[in-house]
PDB file of C-alpha atoms and ligand atoms in Angstrom:
ATOM      1  CA  MET A   1     -60.498  44.777   1.691  1.00 43.00           C
ATOM      2  CA  SER A   2     -58.488  47.476  -0.039  1.00 49.00           C
ATOM      3  CA  ARG A   3     -55.926  47.275   2.794  1.00 52.00           C
ATOM      4  CA  ILE A   4     -55.483  43.573   2.212  1.00 48.00           C
ATOM      5  CA  LEU A   5     -55.127  44.178  -1.520  1.00 45.00           C
ATOM      6  CA  ALA A   6     -52.485  46.848  -0.880  1.00 47.00           C
ATOM      7  CA  LEU A   7     -50.615  44.483   1.467  1.00 43.00           C
ATOM      8  CA  LEU A   8     -50.600  41.705  -1.134  1.00 44.00           C
ATOM      9  CA  ILE A   9     -49.350  44.102  -3.838  1.00 45.00           C
ATOM     10  CA  GLY A  10     -46.644  45.328  -1.442  1.00 45.00           C
ATOM     11  CA  LEU A  11     -45.500  41.781  -0.631  1.00 43.00           C
ATOM     12  CA  SER A  12     -45.456  40.904  -4.322  1.00 48.00           C
ATOM     13  CA  ILE A  13     -43.241  43.920  -5.127  1.00 43.00           C
ATOM     14  CA  MET A  14     -40.861  43.003  -2.258  1.00 46.00           C
ATOM     15  CA  SER A  15     -40.653  39.432  -3.504  1.00 49.00           C
ATOM     16  CA  CYS A  16     -39.824  40.635  -7.032  1.00 40.00           C
ATOM     17  CA  LYS A  17     -37.163  42.984  -5.662  1.00 47.00           C
ATOM     18  CA  GLN A  18     -35.646  40.155  -3.601  1.00 52.00           C
ATOM     19  CA  GLN A  19     -35.550  37.871  -6.648  1.00 54.00           C
ATOM     20  CA  VAL A  20     -33.885  40.571  -8.743  1.00 44.00           C
ATOM     21  CA  LYS A  21     -31.391  41.171  -5.927  1.00 49.00           C
ATOM     22  CA  GLU A  22     -30.553  37.454  -5.665  1.00 53.00           C
ATOM     23  CA  GLU A  23     -30.135  37.131  -9.421  1.00 52.00           C
ATOM     24  CA  HIS A  24     -27.899  40.193  -9.431  1.00 49.00           C
ATOM     25  CA  THR A  25     -25.842  38.844  -6.531  1.00 50.00           C
ATOM     26  CA  ALA A  26     -25.493  35.479  -8.278  1.00 54.00           C
ATOM     27  CA  PHE A  27     -24.391  37.262 -11.435  1.00 51.00           C
ATOM     28  CA  VAL A  28     -21.787  39.302  -9.537  1.00 50.00           C
ATOM     29  CA  ASP A  29     -20.598  36.200  -7.623  1.00 59.00           C
ATOM     30  CA  GLN A  30     -20.163  34.354 -10.904  1.00 61.00           C
ATOM     31  CA  GLU A  31     -18.214  37.329 -12.253  1.00 59.00           C
ATOM     32  CA  VAL A  32     -15.893  37.299  -9.208  1.00 57.00           C
ATOM     33  CA  LYS A  33     -15.560  33.523  -9.399  1.00 58.00           C
ATOM     34  CA  ASP A  34     -14.689  33.700 -13.085  1.00 57.00           C
ATOM     35  CA  THR A  35     -12.072  36.320 -12.302  1.00 57.00           C
ATOM     36  CA  ILE A  36     -10.472  34.106  -9.608  1.00 65.00           C
ATOM     37  CA  VAL A  37     -10.864  30.648 -11.127  1.00 72.00           C
ATOM     38  CA  GLU A  38     -10.301  31.431 -14.766  1.00 88.00           C
ATOM     39  CA  PRO A  39      -7.386  33.845 -15.097  1.00 87.00           C
ATOM     40  CA  THR A  40      -6.288  34.767 -18.582  1.00 92.00           C
ATOM     41  CA  ASP A  41      -2.583  34.939 -17.720  1.00 93.00           C
ATOM     42  CA  PRO A  42      -1.003  31.452 -17.842  1.00 92.00           C
ATOM     43  CA  LYS A  43       1.581  32.515 -15.239  1.00 94.00           C
ATOM     44  CA  ALA A  44      -1.180  32.828 -12.626  1.00 92.00           C
ATOM     45  CA  THR A  45      -1.372  29.011 -12.409  1.00 92.00           C
ATOM     46  CA  GLU A  46       2.366  28.228 -12.515  1.00 95.00           C
ATOM     47  CA  PHE A  47       4.303  27.318  -9.335  1.00 95.00           C
ATOM     48  CA  TYR A  48       8.066  27.057  -8.937  1.00 96.00           C
ATOM     49  CA  GLU A  49       8.371  25.496  -5.494  1.00 96.00           C
ATOM     50  CA  PRO A  50       8.693  23.172  -3.716  1.00 95.00           C
ATOM     51  CA  VAL A  51      11.232  21.711  -6.109  1.00 97.00           C
ATOM     52  CA  PRO A  52      11.150  17.872  -5.953  1.00 96.00           C
ATOM     53  CA  PRO A  53      14.443  16.045  -5.381  1.00 96.00           C
ATOM     54  CA  THR A  54      16.115  14.455  -8.365  1.00 98.00           C
ATOM     55  CA  VAL A  55      16.108  10.644  -8.341  1.00 98.00           C
ATOM     56  CA  ASN A  56      18.063   8.562 -10.784  1.00 98.00           C
ATOM     57  CA  PRO A  57      15.642   5.708 -11.530  1.00 96.00           C
ATOM     58  CA  MET A  58      18.499   3.559 -12.783  1.00 96.00           C
ATOM     59  CA  GLY A  59      21.055   4.074 -10.042  1.00 96.00           C
ATOM     60  CA  LYS A  60      23.579   1.482  -8.889  1.00 95.00           C
ATOM     61  CA  ASN A  61      22.488  -2.014 -10.027  1.00 93.00           C
ATOM     62  CA  GLY A  62      19.404  -0.482 -11.660  1.00 94.00           C
ATOM     63  CA  ILE A  63      17.933   0.575  -8.303  1.00 97.00           C
ATOM     64  CA  PRO A  64      16.617   4.122  -7.694  1.00 98.00           C
ATOM     65  CA  SER A  65      19.367   6.324  -6.318  1.00 98.00           C
ATOM     66  CA  ASP A  66      17.458   7.248  -3.145  1.00 98.00           C
ATOM     67  CA  ALA A  67      16.347   3.697  -2.291  1.00 98.00           C
ATOM     68  CA  ILE A  68      17.458   1.751   0.768  1.00 98.00           C
ATOM     69  CA  VAL A  69      18.653  -1.641  -0.419  1.00 98.00           C
ATOM     70  CA  LEU A  70      17.442  -4.265   2.049  1.00 98.00           C
ATOM     71  CA  PHE A  71      18.646  -7.355   0.223  1.00 98.00           C
ATOM     72  CA  ASP A  72      21.020  -7.594  -2.702  1.00 97.00           C
ATOM     73  CA  GLY A  73      21.827 -11.287  -2.490  1.00 97.00           C
ATOM     74  CA  LYS A  74      25.168 -10.920  -0.741  1.00 96.00           C
ATOM     75  CA  HIS A  75      24.323 -10.982   2.963  1.00 97.00           C
ATOM     76  CA  PHE A  76      21.648 -10.618   5.651  1.00 98.00           C
ATOM     77  CA  ASP A  77      23.134  -7.514   7.259  1.00 97.00           C
ATOM     78  CA  HIS A  78      19.761  -5.750   7.177  1.00 98.00           C
ATOM     79  CA  TRP A  79      17.784  -8.709   8.554  1.00 98.00           C
ATOM     80  CA  VAL A  80      17.309 -10.607  11.789  1.00 98.00           C
ATOM     81  CA  HIS A  81      15.135 -13.427  13.087  1.00 98.00           C
ATOM     82  CA  ALA A  82      11.692 -11.867  13.619  1.00 98.00           C
ATOM     83  CA  LYS A  83      11.096 -13.324  17.076  1.00 96.00           C
ATOM     84  CA  ASP A  84      14.324 -12.800  18.962  1.00 95.00           C
ATOM     85  CA  SER A  85      16.587 -10.892  16.569  1.00 95.00           C
ATOM     86  CA  ARG A  86      19.097 -13.729  16.298  1.00 96.00           C
ATOM     87  CA  PRO A  87      20.920 -14.164  12.964  1.00 97.00           C
ATOM     88  CA  VAL A  88      18.888 -15.189   9.921  1.00 97.00           C
ATOM     89  CA  GLU A  89      19.021 -18.879   8.978  1.00 96.00           C
ATOM     90  CA  TRP A  90      17.405 -18.643   5.561  1.00 97.00           C
ATOM     91  CA  VAL A  91      19.439 -19.960   2.639  1.00 97.00           C
ATOM     92  CA  LEU A  92      21.632 -17.558   0.710  1.00 97.00           C
ATOM     93  CA  ASN A  93      21.720 -18.738  -2.911  1.00 98.00           C
ATOM     94  CA  GLU A  94      24.447 -18.206  -5.477  1.00 97.00           C
ATOM     95  CA  ASP A  95      22.015 -16.475  -7.861  1.00 97.00           C
ATOM     96  CA  GLY A  96      21.562 -13.551  -5.481  1.00 97.00           C
ATOM     97  CA  SER A  97      18.344 -14.764  -3.878  1.00 98.00           C
ATOM     98  CA  THR A  98      17.386 -16.167  -0.491  1.00 98.00           C
ATOM     99  CA  THR A  99      15.094 -19.120   0.172  1.00 98.00           C
ATOM    100  CA  VAL A 100      12.976 -19.730   3.234  1.00 97.00           C
ATOM    101  CA  LYS A 101      14.580 -22.370   5.435  1.00 95.00           C
ATOM    102  CA  ASP A 102      11.609 -24.346   6.652  1.00 91.00           C
ATOM    103  CA  LYS A 103      10.626 -23.718  10.252  1.00 92.00           C
ATOM    104  CA  SER A 104      13.601 -21.478  10.915  1.00 95.00           C
ATOM    105  CA  GLY A 105      11.130 -18.630  11.464  1.00 96.00           C
ATOM    106  CA  ASP A 106      10.082 -15.320   9.933  1.00 97.00           C
ATOM    107  CA  ILE A 107      12.726 -12.699   9.284  1.00 98.00           C
ATOM    108  CA  LYS A 108      12.449  -8.923   9.602  1.00 98.00           C
ATOM    109  CA  THR A 109      14.505  -5.864   8.824  1.00 98.00           C
ATOM    110  CA  ASN A 110      16.505  -4.357  11.632  1.00 97.00           C
ATOM    111  CA  GLN A 111      15.417  -0.950  10.386  1.00 98.00           C
ATOM    112  CA  VAL A 112      11.867   0.274  11.054  1.00 98.00           C
ATOM    113  CA  PHE A 113       9.664   2.043   8.527  1.00 98.00           C
ATOM    114  CA  GLY A 114       6.465   4.064   8.223  1.00 98.00           C
ATOM    115  CA  SER A 115       5.136   4.785   4.750  1.00 98.00           C
ATOM    116  CA  VAL A 116       7.161   3.250   1.949  1.00 98.00           C
ATOM    117  CA  GLN A 117       7.444   2.341  -1.678  1.00 98.00           C
ATOM    118  CA  LEU A 118       8.590  -1.278  -1.652  1.00 98.00           C
ATOM    119  CA  HIS A 119      10.022  -3.338  -4.469  1.00 98.00           C
ATOM    120  CA  ILE A 120      10.381  -7.068  -3.867  1.00 98.00           C
ATOM    121  CA  GLU A 121      10.749 -10.094  -6.137  1.00 98.00           C
ATOM    122  CA  TRP A 122       9.695 -13.623  -5.222  1.00 98.00           C
ATOM    123  CA  ARG A 123       9.202 -17.026  -6.759  1.00 98.00           C
ATOM    124  CA  SER A 124       7.490 -20.252  -5.829  1.00 97.00           C
ATOM    125  CA  SER A 125       9.313 -23.552  -5.870  1.00 95.00           C
ATOM    126  CA  PRO A 126       8.110 -25.966  -8.602  1.00 92.00           C
ATOM    127  CA  GLU A 127       9.104 -28.816  -6.290  1.00 91.00           C
ATOM    128  CA  HIS A 128       6.630 -27.774  -3.635  1.00 84.00           C
ATOM    129  CA  LYS A 129       3.514 -29.893  -4.172  1.00 84.00           C
ATOM    130  CA  GLY A 130       1.129 -28.848  -1.421  1.00 91.00           C
ATOM    131  CA  SER A 131      -2.374 -27.555  -2.093  1.00 94.00           C
ATOM    132  CA  GLY A 132      -4.487 -24.555  -1.133  1.00 96.00           C
ATOM    133  CA  GLN A 133      -2.721 -22.418   1.464  1.00 96.00           C
ATOM    134  CA  ASN A 134      -0.007 -25.042   1.747  1.00 95.00           C
ATOM    135  CA  ARG A 135       1.623 -24.457  -1.623  1.00 95.00           C
ATOM    136  CA  GLY A 136       4.319 -21.815  -1.825  1.00 96.00           C
ATOM    137  CA  ASN A 137       2.901 -19.803   1.041  1.00 96.00           C
ATOM    138  CA  SER A 138       4.894 -16.898   2.364  1.00 97.00           C
ATOM    139  CA  GLY A 139       4.016 -13.260   2.877  1.00 98.00           C
ATOM    140  CA  ILE A 140       5.254  -9.720   3.038  1.00 98.00           C
ATOM    141  CA  PHE A 141       4.212  -7.935   6.228  1.00 98.00           C
ATOM    142  CA  LEU A 142       4.256  -4.135   6.190  1.00 98.00           C
ATOM    143  CA  GLN A 143       5.078  -2.831   9.648  1.00 98.00           C
ATOM    144  CA  GLU A 144       5.131  -6.460  10.884  1.00 98.00           C
ATOM    145  CA  ARG A 145       1.314  -6.517  10.827  1.00 98.00           C
ATOM    146  CA  TYR A 146      -0.261  -6.207   7.403  1.00 98.00           C
ATOM    147  CA  GLU A 147       0.303  -9.117   5.045  1.00 98.00           C
ATOM    148  CA  VAL A 148       0.419  -9.051   1.278  1.00 98.00           C
ATOM    149  CA  GLN A 149      -0.014 -12.720   0.487  1.00 98.00           C
ATOM    150  CA  VAL A 150       2.586 -14.702  -1.417  1.00 98.00           C
ATOM    151  CA  LEU A 151       1.218 -18.014  -2.680  1.00 97.00           C
ATOM    152  CA  ASP A 152       1.570 -20.408  -5.586  1.00 97.00           C
ATOM    153  CA  ASN A 153      -1.994 -20.124  -6.901  1.00 96.00           C
ATOM    154  CA  ASN A 154      -1.294 -21.589 -10.323  1.00 97.00           C
ATOM    155  CA  ASP A 155      -3.864 -24.384 -10.751  1.00 95.00           C
ATOM    156  CA  ASN A 156      -4.315 -24.204  -7.023  1.00 96.00           C
ATOM    157  CA  GLU A 157      -7.510 -22.671  -5.676  1.00 96.00           C
ATOM    158  CA  THR A 158      -8.060 -21.302  -2.207  1.00 97.00           C
ATOM    159  CA  TYR A 159     -10.300 -18.735  -0.519  1.00 98.00           C
ATOM    160  CA  VAL A 160     -10.080 -15.598  -2.652  1.00 98.00           C
ATOM    161  CA  ASN A 161      -9.253 -13.216   0.174  1.00 98.00           C
ATOM    162  CA  GLY A 162      -6.263 -15.411   0.960  1.00 98.00           C
ATOM    163  CA  GLN A 163      -5.002 -15.930  -2.565  1.00 98.00           C
ATOM    164  CA  VAL A 164      -1.829 -14.525  -4.043  1.00 98.00           C
ATOM    165  CA  GLY A 165      -1.841 -10.725  -3.941  1.00 98.00           C
ATOM    166  CA  SER A 166      -4.604 -10.491  -1.348  1.00 98.00           C
ATOM    167  CA  ILE A 167      -4.348  -8.336   1.707  1.00 98.00           C
ATOM    168  CA  TYR A 168      -4.743 -11.422   3.790  1.00 98.00           C
ATOM    169  CA  LYS A 169      -8.373 -12.060   4.835  1.00 98.00           C
ATOM    170  CA  GLN A 170      -9.315  -8.477   3.888  1.00 98.00           C
ATOM    171  CA  SER A 171      -9.009  -7.644   0.227  1.00 98.00           C
ATOM    172  CA  VAL A 172      -9.299  -9.858  -2.832  1.00 98.00           C
ATOM    173  CA  PRO A 173      -6.784  -8.881  -5.536  1.00 98.00           C
ATOM    174  CA  LEU A 174      -8.219  -7.249  -8.657  1.00 98.00           C
ATOM    175  CA  ALA A 175      -6.512  -9.830 -10.864  1.00 98.00           C
ATOM    176  CA  LYS A 176      -4.448 -13.008 -10.748  1.00 97.00           C
ATOM    177  CA  ALA A 177      -1.200 -11.913 -12.305  1.00 98.00           C
ATOM    178  CA  SER A 178       1.332 -14.595 -11.363  1.00 98.00           C
ATOM    179  CA  VAL A 179       3.931 -15.826 -13.808  1.00 98.00           C
ATOM    180  CA  ALA A 180       4.567 -19.565 -14.201  1.00 98.00           C
ATOM    181  CA  THR A 181       5.592 -21.376 -11.046  1.00 97.00           C
ATOM    182  CA  GLY A 182       9.367 -21.171 -10.675  1.00 97.00           C
ATOM    183  CA  GLU A 183       9.660 -17.846 -12.498  1.00 98.00           C
ATOM    184  CA  TRP A 184      10.242 -14.552 -10.725  1.00 98.00           C
ATOM    185  CA  ASN A 185       7.275 -12.380  -9.697  1.00 98.00           C
ATOM    186  CA  VAL A 186       7.562  -8.688  -8.852  1.00 98.00           C
ATOM    187  CA  TYR A 187       5.547  -6.767  -6.286  1.00 98.00           C
ATOM    188  CA  ASP A 188       5.715  -2.984  -6.290  1.00 98.00           C
ATOM    189  CA  ILE A 189       3.873  -1.668  -3.266  1.00 99.00           C
ATOM    190  CA  ILE A 190       2.871   1.826  -2.175  1.00 98.00           C
ATOM    191  CA  TYR A 191       2.041   1.754   1.513  1.00 99.00           C
ATOM    192  CA  HIS A 192       0.917   4.567   3.776  1.00 98.00           C
ATOM    193  CA  ALA A 193       1.069   3.830   7.481  1.00 98.00           C
ATOM    194  CA  PRO A 194      -1.972   4.245   9.736  1.00 98.00           C
ATOM    195  CA  GLU A 195      -2.210   7.102  12.209  1.00 98.00           C
ATOM    196  CA  PHE A 196      -3.247   6.976  15.861  1.00 98.00           C
ATOM    197  CA  ASN A 197      -4.068   9.702  18.374  1.00 98.00           C
ATOM    198  CA  SER A 198      -2.575  10.057  21.861  1.00 97.00           C
ATOM    199  CA  ASP A 199      -5.378   7.874  23.270  1.00 98.00           C
ATOM    200  CA  GLY A 200      -4.259   5.059  20.995  1.00 97.00           C
ATOM    201  CA  GLU A 201      -7.283   5.290  18.707  1.00 98.00           C
ATOM    202  CA  LYS A 202      -6.801   4.931  14.978  1.00 98.00           C
ATOM    203  CA  THR A 203      -7.502   8.235  13.242  1.00 98.00           C
ATOM    204  CA  LYS A 204      -6.462   7.204   9.742  1.00 98.00           C
ATOM    205  CA  SER A 205      -6.320   3.775   8.151  1.00 98.00           C
ATOM    206  CA  ALA A 206      -3.247   2.483   6.384  1.00 98.00           C
ATOM    207  CA  THR A 207      -3.632   2.332   2.613  1.00 98.00           C
ATOM    208  CA  ILE A 208      -1.969   0.032   0.150  1.00 99.00           C
ATOM    209  CA  THR A 209      -1.576  -0.144  -3.603  1.00 99.00           C
ATOM    210  CA  VAL A 210       0.055  -3.208  -5.145  1.00 99.00           C
ATOM    211  CA  LEU A 211       1.290  -3.875  -8.661  1.00 99.00           C
ATOM    212  CA  HIS A 212       1.922  -7.556  -9.381  1.00 98.00           C
ATOM    213  CA  ASN A 213       4.180  -7.927 -12.394  1.00 98.00           C
ATOM    214  CA  GLY A 214       3.021  -4.460 -13.450  1.00 98.00           C
ATOM    215  CA  ILE A 215      -0.692  -5.288 -13.018  1.00 98.00           C
ATOM    216  CA  LEU A 216      -2.710  -3.277 -10.514  1.00 98.00           C
ATOM    217  CA  ILE A 217      -4.079  -5.782  -7.997  1.00 98.00           C
ATOM    218  CA  GLN A 218      -4.720  -3.578  -4.925  1.00 98.00           C
ATOM    219  CA  ASP A 219      -5.935  -0.053  -5.592  1.00 98.00           C
ATOM    220  CA  HIS A 220      -5.424   2.201  -2.571  1.00 98.00           C
ATOM    221  CA  PHE A 221      -7.138  -0.283  -0.282  1.00 98.00           C
ATOM    222  CA  GLU A 222      -7.828   0.938   3.255  1.00 98.00           C
ATOM    223  CA  ILE A 223      -6.363  -1.699   5.531  1.00 98.00           C
ATOM    224  CA  GLN A 224      -8.843  -2.585   8.261  1.00 98.00           C
ATOM    225  CA  GLY A 225      -6.247  -3.639  10.816  1.00 98.00           C
ATOM    226  CA  THR A 226      -3.909  -6.549  11.418  1.00 98.00           C
ATOM    227  CA  THR A 227      -4.263  -9.430   8.964  1.00 98.00           C
ATOM    228  CA  GLU A 228      -5.286 -12.217  11.316  1.00 98.00           C
ATOM    229  CA  TYR A 229      -5.435 -15.917  10.447  1.00 97.00           C
ATOM    230  CA  ILE A 230      -8.232 -16.305  12.999  1.00 98.00           C
ATOM    231  CA  GLY A 231     -10.485 -13.458  14.080  1.00 98.00           C
ATOM    232  CA  TRP A 232     -11.107  -9.876  13.039  1.00 98.00           C
ATOM    233  CA  PRO A 233      -8.490  -7.204  12.282  1.00 98.00           C
ATOM    234  CA  LYS A 234      -6.961  -5.500  15.335  1.00 98.00           C
ATOM    235  CA  ASN A 235      -6.046  -1.831  15.531  1.00 98.00           C
ATOM    236  CA  LYS A 236      -3.666  -1.392  18.428  1.00 98.00           C
ATOM    237  CA  SER A 237      -1.628   1.786  18.171  1.00 98.00           C
ATOM    238  CA  HIS A 238       1.902   1.445  16.827  1.00 98.00           C
ATOM    239  CA  GLY A 239       4.716   3.484  15.386  1.00 98.00           C
ATOM    240  CA  LYS A 240       7.278   2.652  12.750  1.00 98.00           C
ATOM    241  CA  ALA A 241       7.987  -1.054  12.468  1.00 98.00           C
ATOM    242  CA  ALA A 242      10.007  -3.559  10.478  1.00 98.00           C
ATOM    243  CA  LEU A 243       9.278  -5.213   7.170  1.00 98.00           C
ATOM    244  CA  LYS A 244       8.738  -8.926   7.797  1.00 98.00           C
ATOM    245  CA  LEU A 245       8.911 -11.960   5.499  1.00 98.00           C
ATOM    246  CA  GLN A 246       7.035 -15.112   6.404  1.00 97.00           C
ATOM    247  CA  ASP A 247       8.240 -18.648   6.934  1.00 96.00           C
ATOM    248  CA  HIS A 248       4.928 -20.489   6.632  1.00 95.00           C
ATOM    249  CA  GLY A 249       6.547 -23.634   7.962  1.00 90.00           C
ATOM    250  CA  ASP A 250       5.354 -26.078   5.305  1.00 85.00           C
ATOM    251  CA  HIS A 251       8.493 -26.625   3.225  1.00 82.00           C
ATOM    252  CA  SER A 252       7.272 -23.961   0.804  1.00 88.00           C
ATOM    253  CA  ARG A 253      10.816 -22.931  -0.194  1.00 93.00           C
ATOM    254  CA  VAL A 254       9.703 -19.526  -1.470  1.00 97.00           C
ATOM    255  CA  SER A 255      12.631 -17.386  -2.614  1.00 98.00           C
ATOM    256  CA  TYR A 256      13.146 -13.611  -2.554  1.00 98.00           C
ATOM    257  CA  ARG A 257      15.567 -11.256  -4.244  1.00 98.00           C
ATOM    258  CA  ASN A 258      16.186  -7.601  -5.042  1.00 98.00           C
ATOM    259  CA  ILE A 259      14.405  -5.946  -2.109  1.00 98.00           C
ATOM    260  CA  TRP A 260      14.507  -2.184  -1.727  1.00 98.00           C
ATOM    261  CA  VAL A 261      12.382   0.582  -0.248  1.00 98.00           C
ATOM    262  CA  ARG A 262      11.980   4.307  -0.669  1.00 98.00           C
ATOM    263  CA  THR A 263      10.693   5.996   2.458  1.00 98.00           C
ATOM    264  CA  LEU A 264       7.627   8.225   1.970  1.00 98.00           C
ATOM    265  CA  ASP A 265       7.409   9.870   5.400  1.00 93.00           C
TER     266      ASP A 265
HETATM  267 MG1   MG B   1       1.228 -16.079   3.841  1.00 87.23          MG
END
């Protein structure tokens, strides 16, 4: 009996010692942590490189100095027919914009891109009187696959994941931010390309953030794959690819102007 009592007392003392040791260790760890995380010298948390490049936000024609101008209203030198790379047939307007020529086909840049910051302006035609998806439908395809919807949604309802500013059939915009039909809308898009491994499997989804007339409508959305009209998103491996603009083929007469990108790769 006395042996058992002695054993219990011994265990109790060991337990107390262990607790004291753990508390002491925690105290010391906290001390070390405080020393590392909370320095008293402000210089300890100041870095001087890498130095970011200087960009003039109001470069030539008010466009950032490091941007690639894809369309300035003068010509289609940076664009080709999306299917067979023949010359673009869309209308070049005197006001520095281009208008979809119905059923002439989608157009794409002859330069390919990965991650980009894209600025693009568009407007719907007041003369176009269709309804639902058939009023002022066009679209901006990142890497020829992922569509940011362009649509005249003013007094014109449709499925919400296909409305203006949606990532088509995937992500409903956070707000409807269109200006009046016939006025110019602005999309500013931050797009990060998806990544694939050597087996062709997607290892990182593309992400997209969209400002529509300065209003956040897509907030770092993870793109699920290609934006299909019918069926689920596809995720076939791809590299850099063109920016594509849609001819929806329904006399939509959507116009575009002032298109530029900054590469983010
Ligand atoms: Mg469309």
